[in-house]
Amino acid sequence: MEKEQKATVIVLICGAFLSVLNQTLMNPAIPSVMAELKINATTAQWLVSGFTLVNAIVVAVSAFLMDRFSTRKLFIAVFGLFFAGSLLAAWGINFPVLLAGRILQAICAGVMLPMSMTVLLLIFPHGKRGSAMGMYNFVIMFAPAMGPAISGILTDMAGWHVMFLIMAVLAAIIILIAAFAMKNFGKTKQVSLDKLSVTESSLGLFCLLYGFTMFGKVETLPAAVVLIALGAGILLVFARRQLKLTEPFLELRVLFDKQFLYGIVISMLISASLAAVSLTLPIYVQTVRGFSATISGLIMVPGSILGAIGGYFAGNLHDKFGARYLSIAGVALLSLGSLGMAMWGLETPIIIMIIVYCARSFGLMIANTPINIWSISNLPDEILHHGNAVSSAMRQVASTFGVALMVSTMSLATNLYAVDNSARSQLIGIHAAFYLSIAIAVIGLVLVIVKVKDRKKTQVISESETASELDAAMHSNPYTLSSGDSIERVIEKFIEYRTSGLPVIDNSRHIIGYVSDGDVLRYMAKQDVHVVGESFSLVLPDNEEFMSKARELLQRNVLEIATKHTITVELSTSLAEVCRLFYEHKLRKIPVTQNDVLVGTISRGDTMRYLMKRLPFNTEHKTG
């Protein structure tokens, strides 16, 4: 990795750490905020739930922002908002000012997490993406583990105003470092903001998530059902609109990739289980067992730290062994840990709680890291940010729904089977929630066993006996076209990627055609029709104006001009055979497949560069 890449990775990791840390700082400080600002618990809770709602809405917008603005500009801009929000929160003379500061912080978090994941995946090659995701997951697990402890100490020693002031100082330092050290990765494009899509996605997510937060209370259940139905309906209209747009606000076609879809479903189950137990465990420790909030936090800290370490090493193990067996082991351990929590009683020792929670957290992250990598492995680099935005939004929905479902289950079980408000009665509701967590984990385990499968590795022979010549020479992250692209989009990609030809793939990355600039120009050329009979010869001239023909062409589908019978080579093909195809068929680029799935492209330039690297060219001119 080059120095510029290392600097960018460090800045991104620090930014992600601060963003995630900030999300968990508020809870321990809420009692102090309530006392100072003279607000009740319902109002104070909006400092957390409002943050969550804004964060989820902005996640959906993040893909557009990453398309439109460079990495460096976007990073500095969102951390500028974080800095301003932290200053507002530190000032915090009343509740509206504090809430406004939290909303600005939430905007930063909503962009920061999908952007950091996307850029890390672009910097690291496919074979090292497990390590990248390992670092990312280490940050997003370690930061929440430290957040409550840091918040509690700062609130007790200096007050919550100072806590936010320290966050502002840290944000200013990160902005200064990013201004000098951060570089841009990925390509930007001139896309316009579809205001209707923004309105639909924001309103739909707000209604859906706010409905989930109201779902756990009997008195607000009718309103919750209405909001959830309304949100789901608006999001359905939003989805249909995205599928019709040439330049969608959020590329939902990523969900047509079955591997990505199954990965999202499994990740949603994991997120729901994680969020639900994060809520029910403190209730069990504090309400049922009577321990303090400090003890509750200390019980969770070792598990969070172990989960962060597990997530880091899971990335490295994925690069070596793949996703299947690692994710099976992780979800199985998650299920066993959930079963262990369901066996907790009124006298379970604290050390047993810590051990069970550690096992569960470790299994969760051992599964989460490979599942995330596996789900996006089929997506082209140019739409990775759309995949990450969709994934983040869906996980946020799953987390909110998981919490609401757990609260409803606890309340229902307690009301049905408990006779009083004693600790034993409350334990019935806690056990019901834990059993539901087991069910969620088992469903996830079944899906992992059935659907998560690693690609078969092709055994090839080379001088090092580890990779073929073609594998070493080809471009392993090829730019592609999808079957739904218009010719206008094709030309945009030609210009954006500085290429003259691209393969067309379906949702399973099978090649269904190839388009070159020659195919476009052939359609634009003057095409007179010659009709020849036994006694006559007739020429029907092509009188269509050039610009009129161009406008018509731009609206056509790519498959209308694509070459259907595409020459491809298998990954095990020798370079000598590839060179023969270049020469005999006058080709400039050839798609490379493995088990009929596109894995790369090889061009004449790629071949020349490989030869220059491998052959001992002597550039010195000897004299005498």
Coordinates of C-alpha atoms in Angstrom, one line a residue:
M1 CA 0.0 0.0 0.0
E2 CA 1.3 3.4 -1.0
K3 CA 1.8 6.2 1.6
E4 CA -1.1 8.2 0.2
Q5 CA -3.4 5.2 0.6
K6 CA -2.2 4.6 4.1
A7 CA -2.8 8.2 5.1
T8 CA -6.3 8.0 3.7
V9 CA -7.0 4.7 5.5
I10 CA -5.9 6.2 8.8
V11 CA -8.0 9.3 8.4
L12 CA -11.1 7.2 7.5
I13 CA -10.6 4.8 10.4
C14 CA -10.2 7.8 12.8
G15 CA -13.3 9.4 11.3
A16 CA -15.4 6.3 11.5
F17 CA -14.2 5.7 15.1
L18 CA -15.3 9.1 16.2
S19 CA -18.6 8.9 14.4
V20 CA -19.5 5.5 16.0
L21 CA -18.1 6.6 19.4
N22 CA -20.4 9.6 19.3
Q23 CA -23.5 7.5 18.9
T24 CA -23.1 5.8 22.3
L25 CA -22.0 8.8 24.3
M26 CA -25.5 10.2 24.9
N27 CA -27.2 7.4 26.9
P28 CA -25.2 7.7 30.1
A29 CA -25.5 11.5 30.0
I30 CA -29.3 11.6 29.6
P31 CA -30.1 11.8 33.4
S32 CA -27.7 14.8 33.8
V33 CA -29.3 16.5 30.7
M34 CA -32.8 15.9 32.1
A35 CA -31.9 17.5 35.4
E36 CA -30.1 20.5 34.0
L37 CA -32.6 21.3 31.2
K38 CA -35.6 20.3 33.3
I39 CA -37.1 17.9 30.7
N40 CA -38.7 14.5 31.1
A41 CA -37.5 11.1 29.9
T42 CA -39.8 11.1 26.9
T43 CA -38.4 14.4 25.6
A44 CA -34.8 13.5 26.4
Q45 CA -35.1 10.2 24.5
W46 CA -35.3 12.2 21.3
L47 CA -31.6 12.9 21.6
V48 CA -31.1 9.2 20.9
S49 CA -34.1 8.3 18.7
G50 CA -33.8 11.6 16.7
F51 CA -30.2 10.8 16.0
T52 CA -31.1 7.4 14.8
L53 CA -33.9 8.6 12.5
V54 CA -31.7 11.3 10.9
N55 CA -28.8 8.9 10.5
A56 CA -31.0 6.3 8.7
I57 CA -32.4 9.0 6.3
V58 CA -29.0 10.4 5.5
V59 CA -27.6 6.9 4.8
A60 CA -29.9 6.7 1.8
V61 CA -28.6 10.0 0.5
S62 CA -25.0 9.0 0.9
A63 CA -24.7 7.2 -2.4
F64 CA -25.7 10.3 -4.3
L65 CA -23.2 12.4 -2.3
M66 CA -20.4 9.9 -3.1
D67 CA -21.3 10.1 -6.7
R68 CA -21.4 13.8 -6.8
F69 CA -18.4 14.9 -4.6
S70 CA -14.8 13.7 -4.2
T71 CA -13.8 11.7 -1.1
R72 CA -11.8 14.5 0.4
K73 CA -14.4 17.3 -0.1
L74 CA -17.2 15.1 1.2
F75 CA -15.2 13.9 4.2
I76 CA -14.2 17.5 5.2
A77 CA -17.8 18.8 4.6
V78 CA -19.5 16.2 6.8
F79 CA -16.9 16.5 9.6
G80 CA -17.4 20.3 9.4
L81 CA -21.1 19.6 10.2
F82 CA -20.0 17.3 13.0
F83 CA -17.7 20.0 14.4
A84 CA -20.6 22.5 14.3
G85 CA -23.0 20.1 15.9
S86 CA -20.5 19.3 18.7
L87 CA -20.1 23.0 19.4
L88 CA -23.9 23.5 19.5
A89 CA -24.3 20.5 21.8
A90 CA -21.5 21.8 24.0
W91 CA -23.3 25.2 24.2
G92 CA -26.6 23.4 24.9
I93 CA -28.4 26.2 26.7
N94 CA -31.8 24.5 26.0
F95 CA -33.2 21.3 24.5
P96 CA -33.8 22.6 20.9
V97 CA -30.1 23.7 20.7
L98 CA -28.8 20.4 22.0
L99 CA -31.1 18.4 19.6
A100 CA -30.0 20.6 16.7
G101 CA -26.4 19.7 17.5
R102 CA -27.2 16.0 17.7
I103 CA -28.9 16.2 14.3
L104 CA -25.8 17.7 12.7
Q105 CA -23.7 14.9 14.2
A106 CA -26.2 12.4 12.8
I107 CA -25.8 13.7 9.3
C108 CA -22.0 13.2 9.6
A109 CA -22.5 9.6 10.8
G110 CA -25.0 8.8 8.1
V111 CA -22.5 9.7 5.4
M112 CA -19.3 8.6 7.2
L113 CA -19.9 4.9 7.7
P114 CA -21.0 4.0 4.2
M115 CA -18.3 6.2 2.7
S116 CA -15.5 4.8 4.8
M117 CA -16.5 1.2 4.0
T118 CA -16.7 2.0 0.3
V119 CA -13.3 3.7 0.1
L120 CA -11.6 0.9 2.1
L121 CA -13.0 -1.6 -0.4
L122 CA -11.7 0.4 -3.3
I123 CA -8.3 0.8 -1.8
F124 CA -7.8 -2.9 -1.0
P125 CA -7.8 -5.5 -3.8
H126 CA -10.3 -8.3 -3.8
G127 CA -7.9 -10.7 -2.1
K128 CA -7.4 -8.3 0.8
R129 CA -10.9 -7.0 1.3
G130 CA -11.3 -9.3 4.3
S131 CA -8.6 -7.5 6.1
A132 CA -10.2 -4.1 5.2
M133 CA -13.5 -5.2 6.6
G134 CA -11.8 -6.6 9.6
M135 CA -10.3 -3.2 10.4
Y136 CA -13.7 -1.5 9.8
N137 CA -15.6 -3.9 12.0
F138 CA -13.0 -3.6 14.7
V139 CA -13.6 0.1 14.8
I140 CA -17.4 -0.1 14.8
M141 CA -17.4 -2.6 17.6
F142 CA -14.6 -1.2 19.8
A143 CA -15.9 2.4 19.7
P144 CA -19.4 1.5 21.2
A145 CA -17.7 -0.6 23.9
M146 CA -15.7 2.5 25.0
G147 CA -18.4 5.1 24.5
P148 CA -20.6 4.5 27.6
A149 CA -17.5 4.3 29.9
I150 CA -16.0 7.5 28.5
S151 CA -19.3 9.3 28.7
G152 CA -19.9 8.3 32.3
I153 CA -16.4 9.4 33.4
L154 CA -16.6 12.7 31.6
T155 CA -20.1 13.4 32.7
D156 CA -19.3 12.7 36.4
M157 CA -16.0 14.6 36.4
A158 CA -16.6 17.6 34.1
G159 CA -20.2 17.5 32.9
W160 CA -21.8 16.7 29.5
H161 CA -21.0 20.1 28.0
V162 CA -17.3 19.3 28.3
M163 CA -17.9 15.9 26.7
F164 CA -19.2 17.5 23.5
L165 CA -16.5 20.2 23.6
I166 CA -13.9 17.4 23.5
M167 CA -15.7 15.9 20.5
A168 CA -15.5 19.2 18.7
V169 CA -11.7 19.5 19.3
L170 CA -11.2 15.9 18.0
A171 CA -13.3 16.7 14.9
A172 CA -11.2 19.8 14.2
I173 CA -8.0 17.8 14.5
I174 CA -9.3 15.2 12.0
I175 CA -10.4 17.9 9.6
L176 CA -6.9 19.5 9.6
I177 CA -5.3 16.1 9.0
A178 CA -7.7 15.3 6.2
A179 CA -7.1 18.6 4.5
F180 CA -3.4 17.8 4.1
A181 CA -3.1 14.0 4.0
M182 CA -6.3 12.6 2.5
K183 CA -6.6 11.7 -1.2
N184 CA -9.5 11.0 -3.5
F185 CA -10.6 7.5 -4.4
G186 CA -13.3 6.4 -6.8
K187 CA -14.7 8.5 -9.6
T188 CA -17.2 11.4 -9.4
K189 CA -19.9 12.2 -12.0
Q190 CA -22.2 15.0 -12.7
V191 CA -25.5 13.6 -11.4
S192 CA -28.5 15.8 -10.5
L193 CA -30.3 15.4 -7.2
D194 CA -33.8 13.9 -7.8
K195 CA -35.7 15.9 -5.2
L196 CA -38.8 13.7 -5.4
S197 CA -36.6 10.6 -4.6
V198 CA -35.0 12.3 -1.6
T199 CA -38.5 13.3 -0.3
E200 CA -39.9 9.8 -0.8
S201 CA -36.9 8.0 0.8
S202 CA -36.7 10.4 3.8
L203 CA -40.5 10.4 4.5
G204 CA -40.8 6.7 4.0
L205 CA -37.9 5.8 6.3
F206 CA -39.1 8.4 8.9
C207 CA -42.6 6.9 9.0
L208 CA -41.3 3.3 9.1
L209 CA -38.7 3.8 11.8
Y210 CA -40.8 6.1 13.9
G211 CA -43.6 3.6 13.7
F212 CA -41.3 0.9 14.9
T213 CA -40.3 3.0 17.9
M214 CA -44.0 3.3 18.8
F215 CA -44.8 -0.4 18.2
G216 CA -43.9 -1.6 21.7
K217 CA -46.6 0.3 23.6
V218 CA -50.3 -0.7 23.6
E219 CA -51.6 2.9 23.7
T220 CA -49.6 3.9 20.6
L221 CA -50.1 0.6 18.6
P222 CA -52.8 1.9 16.2
A223 CA -50.7 4.9 15.3
A224 CA -47.6 2.7 14.9
V225 CA -49.4 0.4 12.5
V226 CA -50.6 3.3 10.4
L227 CA -47.1 4.9 10.3
I228 CA -45.5 1.5 9.4
A229 CA -48.0 0.9 6.6
L230 CA -47.6 4.4 5.3
G231 CA -43.8 4.3 5.4
A232 CA -43.8 0.9 3.6
G233 CA -46.1 2.2 0.9
I234 CA -44.0 5.3 0.3
L235 CA -40.8 3.2 0.1
L236 CA -42.5 0.9 -2.4
V237 CA -43.3 4.0 -4.6
F238 CA -39.7 5.1 -4.1
A239 CA -38.4 1.7 -5.2
R240 CA -40.5 1.7 -8.4
R241 CA -39.3 5.1 -9.3
Q242 CA -35.6 4.2 -8.9
L243 CA -36.0 1.2 -11.2
K244 CA -37.4 3.5 -13.9
L245 CA -34.8 6.3 -13.7
T246 CA -31.8 6.2 -16.0
E247 CA -29.7 7.7 -13.2
P248 CA -31.3 6.5 -10.0
F249 CA -30.9 8.3 -6.7
L250 CA -30.2 4.9 -5.1
E251 CA -29.3 2.0 -7.3
L252 CA -31.8 -0.6 -6.0
R253 CA -30.9 -3.0 -8.8
V254 CA -28.1 -4.3 -6.5
L255 CA -30.9 -6.2 -4.9
F256 CA -31.4 -8.2 -8.1
D257 CA -28.0 -9.8 -7.3
K258 CA -29.1 -12.9 -5.3
Q259 CA -25.9 -13.2 -3.4
F260 CA -26.2 -9.6 -2.3
L261 CA -29.8 -10.0 -1.4
Y262 CA -29.2 -13.1 0.7
G263 CA -26.3 -11.4 2.4
I264 CA -28.5 -8.4 3.2
V265 CA -31.2 -10.6 4.7
I266 CA -28.6 -12.5 6.9
S267 CA -27.0 -9.2 8.0
M268 CA -30.4 -7.8 8.9
L269 CA -31.1 -10.8 11.1
I270 CA -27.7 -10.3 12.8
S271 CA -28.3 -6.6 13.3
A272 CA -31.8 -7.2 14.7
S273 CA -30.4 -9.8 17.2
L274 CA -27.5 -7.4 18.2
A275 CA -29.8 -4.4 18.7
A276 CA -32.4 -6.4 20.6
V277 CA -30.0 -8.0 23.1
S278 CA -28.2 -4.6 23.6
L279 CA -31.6 -3.4 24.9
T280 CA -32.7 -6.4 26.9
L281 CA -29.4 -7.2 28.6
P282 CA -29.3 -3.9 30.6
I283 CA -32.9 -4.4 31.6
Y284 CA -32.2 -7.9 32.9
V285 CA -29.1 -6.7 34.8
Q286 CA -30.5 -3.6 36.3
T287 CA -34.3 -4.3 36.7
V288 CA -34.4 -8.0 37.4
R289 CA -31.1 -8.5 39.2
G290 CA -30.9 -5.0 40.8
F291 CA -27.4 -4.1 39.8
S292 CA -26.3 -0.6 38.9
A293 CA -25.9 0.9 35.4
T294 CA -22.1 0.8 35.9
I295 CA -22.2 -3.0 36.5
S296 CA -24.4 -3.4 33.4
G297 CA -21.9 -1.5 31.3
L298 CA -18.9 -3.4 32.7
I299 CA -20.6 -6.8 31.9
M300 CA -21.0 -5.7 28.2
V301 CA -17.5 -4.2 27.7
P302 CA -15.5 -7.4 27.6
G303 CA -17.9 -8.9 25.0
S304 CA -17.7 -5.8 22.9
I305 CA -13.9 -5.7 23.0
L306 CA -13.7 -9.5 22.2
G307 CA -16.2 -9.0 19.4
A308 CA -14.1 -6.2 17.9
I309 CA -11.0 -8.4 18.0
G310 CA -13.0 -11.3 16.5
G311 CA -14.2 -9.0 13.7
Y312 CA -10.6 -7.9 12.9
F313 CA -9.2 -11.5 12.7
A314 CA -12.3 -12.7 10.8
G315 CA -11.4 -10.5 7.9
N316 CA -7.9 -12.0 7.7
L317 CA -9.3 -15.5 8.0
H318 CA -11.9 -14.8 5.2
D319 CA -9.0 -13.9 2.8
K320 CA -7.5 -17.3 3.4
F321 CA -10.5 -19.6 3.9
G322 CA -13.5 -17.9 2.4
A323 CA -16.9 -17.0 4.0
R324 CA -18.9 -20.2 4.3
Y325 CA -17.4 -22.1 7.2
L326 CA -16.4 -19.0 9.1
S327 CA -19.9 -17.6 8.9
I328 CA -21.4 -20.9 9.9
A329 CA -19.2 -21.1 12.9
G330 CA -20.0 -17.5 13.9
V331 CA -23.8 -17.8 13.6
A332 CA -23.7 -21.2 15.4
L333 CA -21.8 -19.5 18.3
L334 CA -24.3 -16.6 18.2
S335 CA -27.1 -19.1 18.5
L336 CA -25.5 -21.0 21.4
G337 CA -24.7 -17.7 23.2
S338 CA -28.4 -16.6 22.8
L339 CA -29.4 -20.0 24.3
G340 CA -27.1 -19.4 27.2
M341 CA -28.7 -16.0 27.9
A342 CA -32.1 -17.6 27.9
M343 CA -31.0 -19.8 30.7
W344 CA -30.1 -16.9 33.0
G345 CA -32.0 -16.8 36.3
L346 CA -32.3 -14.8 39.4
E347 CA -29.0 -16.0 40.8
T348 CA -26.7 -16.3 37.7
P349 CA -23.2 -15.2 38.7
I350 CA -21.8 -12.1 36.9
I351 CA -18.8 -14.0 35.6
I352 CA -21.2 -16.4 33.8
M353 CA -23.0 -13.4 32.2
I354 CA -19.7 -12.0 31.0
I355 CA -18.6 -15.4 29.5
V356 CA -21.9 -16.0 27.7
Y357 CA -22.1 -12.4 26.4
C358 CA -18.4 -12.7 25.2
A359 CA -19.2 -15.9 23.3
R360 CA -22.2 -14.4 21.7
S361 CA -20.4 -11.2 20.7
F362 CA -17.5 -13.1 19.4
G363 CA -19.7 -15.3 17.2
L364 CA -21.7 -12.3 16.0
M365 CA -18.6 -10.6 14.6
I366 CA -17.0 -13.8 13.3
A367 CA -20.1 -14.1 11.2
N368 CA -20.8 -10.5 10.4
T369 CA -17.4 -9.7 8.7
P370 CA -17.4 -12.6 6.1
I371 CA -21.1 -12.1 5.4
N372 CA -20.6 -8.5 4.5
I373 CA -17.6 -9.2 2.3
W374 CA -19.4 -12.2 0.6
S375 CA -22.6 -10.1 -0.1
I376 CA -20.8 -7.4 -2.0
S377 CA -18.2 -9.5 -3.8
N378 CA -20.3 -9.7 -7.0
L379 CA -20.9 -5.9 -7.2
P380 CA -18.8 -3.9 -9.6
D381 CA -16.7 -1.2 -8.0
E382 CA -18.6 1.6 -9.6
I383 CA -21.8 0.8 -7.6
L384 CA -20.2 -0.4 -4.4
H385 CA -21.3 2.8 -2.6
H386 CA -24.9 2.1 -3.7
G387 CA -24.6 -1.4 -2.3
N388 CA -23.2 -0.1 1.0
A389 CA -25.9 2.6 1.3
V390 CA -28.7 0.0 0.7
S391 CA -27.0 -2.4 3.2
S392 CA -26.6 0.3 5.9
A393 CA -30.2 1.5 5.5
M394 CA -31.6 -2.1 5.6
R395 CA -29.6 -2.9 8.7
Q396 CA -30.8 0.3 10.4
V397 CA -34.4 -0.8 9.7
A398 CA -33.7 -4.3 11.0
S399 CA -32.1 -2.9 14.2
T400 CA -35.1 -0.6 14.9
F401 CA -37.6 -3.3 14.2
G402 CA -35.7 -5.8 16.3
V403 CA -35.8 -3.5 19.3
A404 CA -39.5 -2.9 18.8
L405 CA -40.2 -6.6 18.5
M406 CA -38.3 -7.4 21.6
V407 CA -40.0 -4.7 23.7
S408 CA -43.4 -6.0 22.5
T409 CA -42.5 -9.6 23.2
M410 CA -41.3 -8.7 26.7
S411 CA -44.5 -6.7 27.5
L412 CA -46.8 -9.3 26.1
A413 CA -45.1 -12.2 28.0
T414 CA -45.1 -10.3 31.2
N415 CA -48.7 -9.3 30.9
L416 CA -49.9 -12.8 30.0
Y417 CA -47.9 -14.9 32.4
A418 CA -46.8 -12.7 35.3
V419 CA -49.0 -12.1 38.3
D420 CA -47.2 -9.0 39.7
N421 CA -44.4 -6.6 39.0
S422 CA -41.8 -8.6 40.9
A423 CA -38.3 -9.5 39.5
R424 CA -39.5 -13.1 38.8
S425 CA -42.4 -11.8 36.7
Q426 CA -40.2 -9.5 34.8
L427 CA -37.8 -12.4 34.1
I428 CA -40.6 -14.1 32.2
G429 CA -40.7 -11.3 29.7
I430 CA -36.9 -11.2 29.5
H431 CA -36.7 -14.9 28.8
A432 CA -39.4 -14.5 26.0
A433 CA -37.2 -11.9 24.4
F434 CA -34.1 -14.1 24.7
Y435 CA -36.0 -17.0 23.1
L436 CA -37.0 -14.8 20.2
S437 CA -33.3 -13.9 19.8
I438 CA -32.5 -17.6 19.6
A439 CA -35.2 -18.0 16.8
I440 CA -33.7 -15.1 14.8
A441 CA -30.2 -16.6 15.2
V442 CA -31.3 -20.0 14.1
I443 CA -33.1 -18.6 11.0
G444 CA -29.8 -16.8 10.1
L445 CA -27.9 -20.1 10.6
V446 CA -30.2 -22.0 8.2
L447 CA -29.8 -19.3 5.6
V448 CA -26.0 -19.3 6.0
I449 CA -25.8 -23.1 5.6
V450 CA -28.1 -23.1 2.5
K451 CA -27.0 -19.9 0.7
V452 CA -23.5 -18.9 1.6
K453 CA -21.1 -20.7 -0.7
D454 CA -17.6 -19.8 -1.7
R455 CA -16.5 -19.8 -5.3
K456 CA -14.5 -22.7 -6.4
K457 CA -10.8 -21.9 -6.8
T458 CA -9.3 -22.7 -10.1
Q459 CA -6.0 -24.6 -9.8
V460 CA -3.5 -23.2 -12.3
I461 CA 0.2 -23.6 -12.9
S462 CA 2.7 -20.8 -13.2
E463 CA 6.3 -20.2 -12.3
S464 CA 5.4 -19.6 -8.7
E465 CA 2.6 -22.3 -8.8
T466 CA 0.2 -19.9 -7.2
A467 CA -1.5 -18.0 -10.0
S468 CA -1.9 -18.2 -13.7
E469 CA -0.2 -15.7 -16.1
L470 CA -3.6 -14.4 -17.1
D471 CA -4.7 -13.9 -13.5
A472 CA -1.6 -11.8 -12.9
A473 CA -1.9 -9.8 -16.1
M474 CA -5.6 -9.1 -16.2
H475 CA -7.6 -6.3 -14.7
S476 CA -9.4 -8.1 -11.8
N477 CA -12.0 -5.3 -11.1
P478 CA -13.4 -4.8 -14.6
Y479 CA -15.8 -2.0 -15.4
T480 CA -19.1 -3.4 -16.7
L481 CA -22.5 -2.5 -18.1
S482 CA -25.8 -3.9 -16.9
S483 CA -28.6 -5.1 -19.1
G484 CA -30.8 -2.2 -18.1
D485 CA -28.3 0.5 -19.2
S486 CA -29.3 2.9 -21.9
I487 CA -26.8 3.9 -24.7
E488 CA -26.5 7.3 -23.0
R489 CA -25.2 5.5 -19.9
V490 CA -22.9 3.5 -22.1
I491 CA -21.3 6.6 -23.6
E492 CA -21.0 8.2 -20.2
K493 CA -19.1 5.1 -18.9
F494 CA -16.8 5.1 -22.0
I495 CA -15.9 8.7 -21.1
E496 CA -15.7 8.2 -17.4
Y497 CA -13.6 5.1 -17.5
R498 CA -11.5 6.1 -20.6
T499 CA -12.3 2.9 -22.4
S500 CA -13.5 1.9 -25.8
G501 CA -15.4 -1.2 -24.9
L502 CA -17.2 -2.9 -22.0
P503 CA -18.9 -6.3 -21.3
V504 CA -22.6 -6.4 -20.5
I505 CA -23.5 -8.6 -17.6
D506 CA -26.7 -9.9 -15.9
N507 CA -27.4 -10.0 -12.2
S508 CA -25.3 -13.2 -11.8
R509 CA -22.3 -11.6 -13.6
H510 CA -22.8 -13.8 -16.6
I511 CA -21.7 -12.1 -19.9
I512 CA -24.7 -11.4 -22.2
G513 CA -23.0 -9.1 -24.7
Y514 CA -20.2 -6.7 -25.4
V515 CA -20.3 -3.1 -26.6
S516 CA -17.5 -1.1 -28.2
D517 CA -17.4 2.5 -29.4
G518 CA -17.4 0.9 -32.9
D519 CA -20.9 -0.4 -32.2
V520 CA -22.1 3.1 -31.4
L521 CA -20.4 4.6 -34.4
R522 CA -21.7 1.9 -36.7
Y523 CA -25.3 2.9 -35.8
M524 CA -24.5 6.6 -36.3
A525 CA -23.0 6.1 -39.7
K526 CA -24.9 6.9 -42.9
Q527 CA -26.7 3.6 -43.9
D528 CA -28.2 3.7 -47.4
V529 CA -30.3 0.7 -48.3
H530 CA -29.5 -1.0 -51.7
V531 CA -32.2 -3.0 -53.3
V532 CA -31.2 -5.1 -56.3
G533 CA -33.7 -7.0 -58.6
E534 CA -33.3 -8.9 -61.9
S535 CA -34.0 -5.7 -63.9
F536 CA -33.5 -2.9 -61.6
S537 CA -31.2 -1.4 -58.9
L538 CA -32.6 1.0 -56.3
V539 CA -30.9 3.0 -53.6
L540 CA -32.9 4.2 -50.6
P541 CA -30.9 7.0 -49.0
D542 CA -30.5 7.4 -45.3
N543 CA -31.7 11.0 -44.9
E544 CA -32.1 11.0 -41.1
E545 CA -30.3 13.9 -39.6
F546 CA -27.2 13.1 -37.6
M547 CA -28.3 14.8 -34.3
S548 CA -31.8 13.3 -34.6
K549 CA -30.3 9.8 -35.0
A550 CA -28.0 10.5 -32.0
R551 CA -31.0 11.5 -29.8
E552 CA -32.9 8.4 -30.7
L553 CA -29.8 6.2 -30.1
L554 CA -29.2 7.6 -26.6
Q555 CA -32.6 6.3 -25.4
R556 CA -32.1 2.8 -26.7
N557 CA -31.2 -0.2 -24.5
V558 CA -27.6 -1.4 -24.6
L559 CA -28.6 -4.9 -25.8
E560 CA -30.0 -3.4 -29.0
I561 CA -26.5 -2.6 -30.3
A562 CA -24.4 -5.1 -28.2
T563 CA -22.5 -7.9 -29.8
K564 CA -24.3 -11.0 -28.5
H565 CA -21.6 -13.7 -29.3
T566 CA -18.7 -12.4 -27.3
I567 CA -15.3 -14.0 -27.4
T568 CA -14.2 -14.8 -23.9
V569 CA -11.3 -16.8 -22.3
E570 CA -11.3 -18.9 -19.1
L571 CA -9.0 -17.8 -16.2
S572 CA -6.8 -20.9 -16.9
T573 CA -6.1 -19.8 -20.5
S574 CA -2.4 -19.2 -21.3
L575 CA -1.2 -15.8 -22.4
A576 CA 0.0 -17.2 -25.6
E577 CA -3.6 -18.2 -26.5
V578 CA -4.8 -14.8 -25.5
C579 CA -2.3 -13.2 -27.8
R580 CA -3.4 -15.4 -30.6
L581 CA -7.0 -14.2 -30.1
F582 CA -5.9 -10.6 -30.1
Y583 CA -4.1 -11.0 -33.4
E584 CA -6.5 -13.2 -35.3
H585 CA -9.7 -11.5 -34.3
K586 CA -8.3 -7.9 -34.1
L587 CA -9.5 -7.5 -30.6
R588 CA -8.5 -4.9 -28.1
K589 CA -10.0 -6.3 -24.9
I590 CA -11.2 -9.8 -23.9
P591 CA -13.5 -10.7 -21.0
V592 CA -12.1 -13.3 -18.6
T593 CA -14.5 -15.8 -17.0
Q594 CA -14.4 -18.5 -14.3
N595 CA -17.2 -21.0 -14.2
D596 CA -19.0 -18.7 -16.7
V597 CA -18.8 -15.8 -14.3
L598 CA -17.0 -12.6 -15.3
V599 CA -13.8 -12.2 -13.1
G600 CA -11.8 -9.7 -15.1
T601 CA -10.7 -8.3 -18.5
I602 CA -7.4 -8.5 -20.4
S603 CA -6.4 -5.9 -22.9
R604 CA -3.4 -5.5 -25.2
G605 CA -2.1 -2.8 -22.8
D606 CA -2.4 -5.2 -19.8
T607 CA -0.4 -7.8 -21.7
M608 CA 2.3 -5.4 -22.5
R609 CA 2.6 -4.1 -18.9
Y610 CA 2.8 -7.7 -17.7
L611 CA 5.6 -8.5 -20.1
M612 CA 7.5 -5.4 -19.0
K613 CA 7.3 -6.5 -15.4
R614 CA 8.2 -10.1 -15.8
L615 CA 10.9 -10.1 -18.5
P616 CA 14.5 -8.9 -17.7
F617 CA 14.5 -6.0 -20.1
N618 CA 18.0 -4.3 -20.2
T619 CA 17.6 -0.6 -20.8
E620 CA 21.3 0.2 -20.6
H621 CA 23.2 0.8 -23.9
K622 CA 26.5 -0.9 -23.8
T623 CA 29.5 0.6 -25.7
G624 CA 33.0 -0.5 -26.4

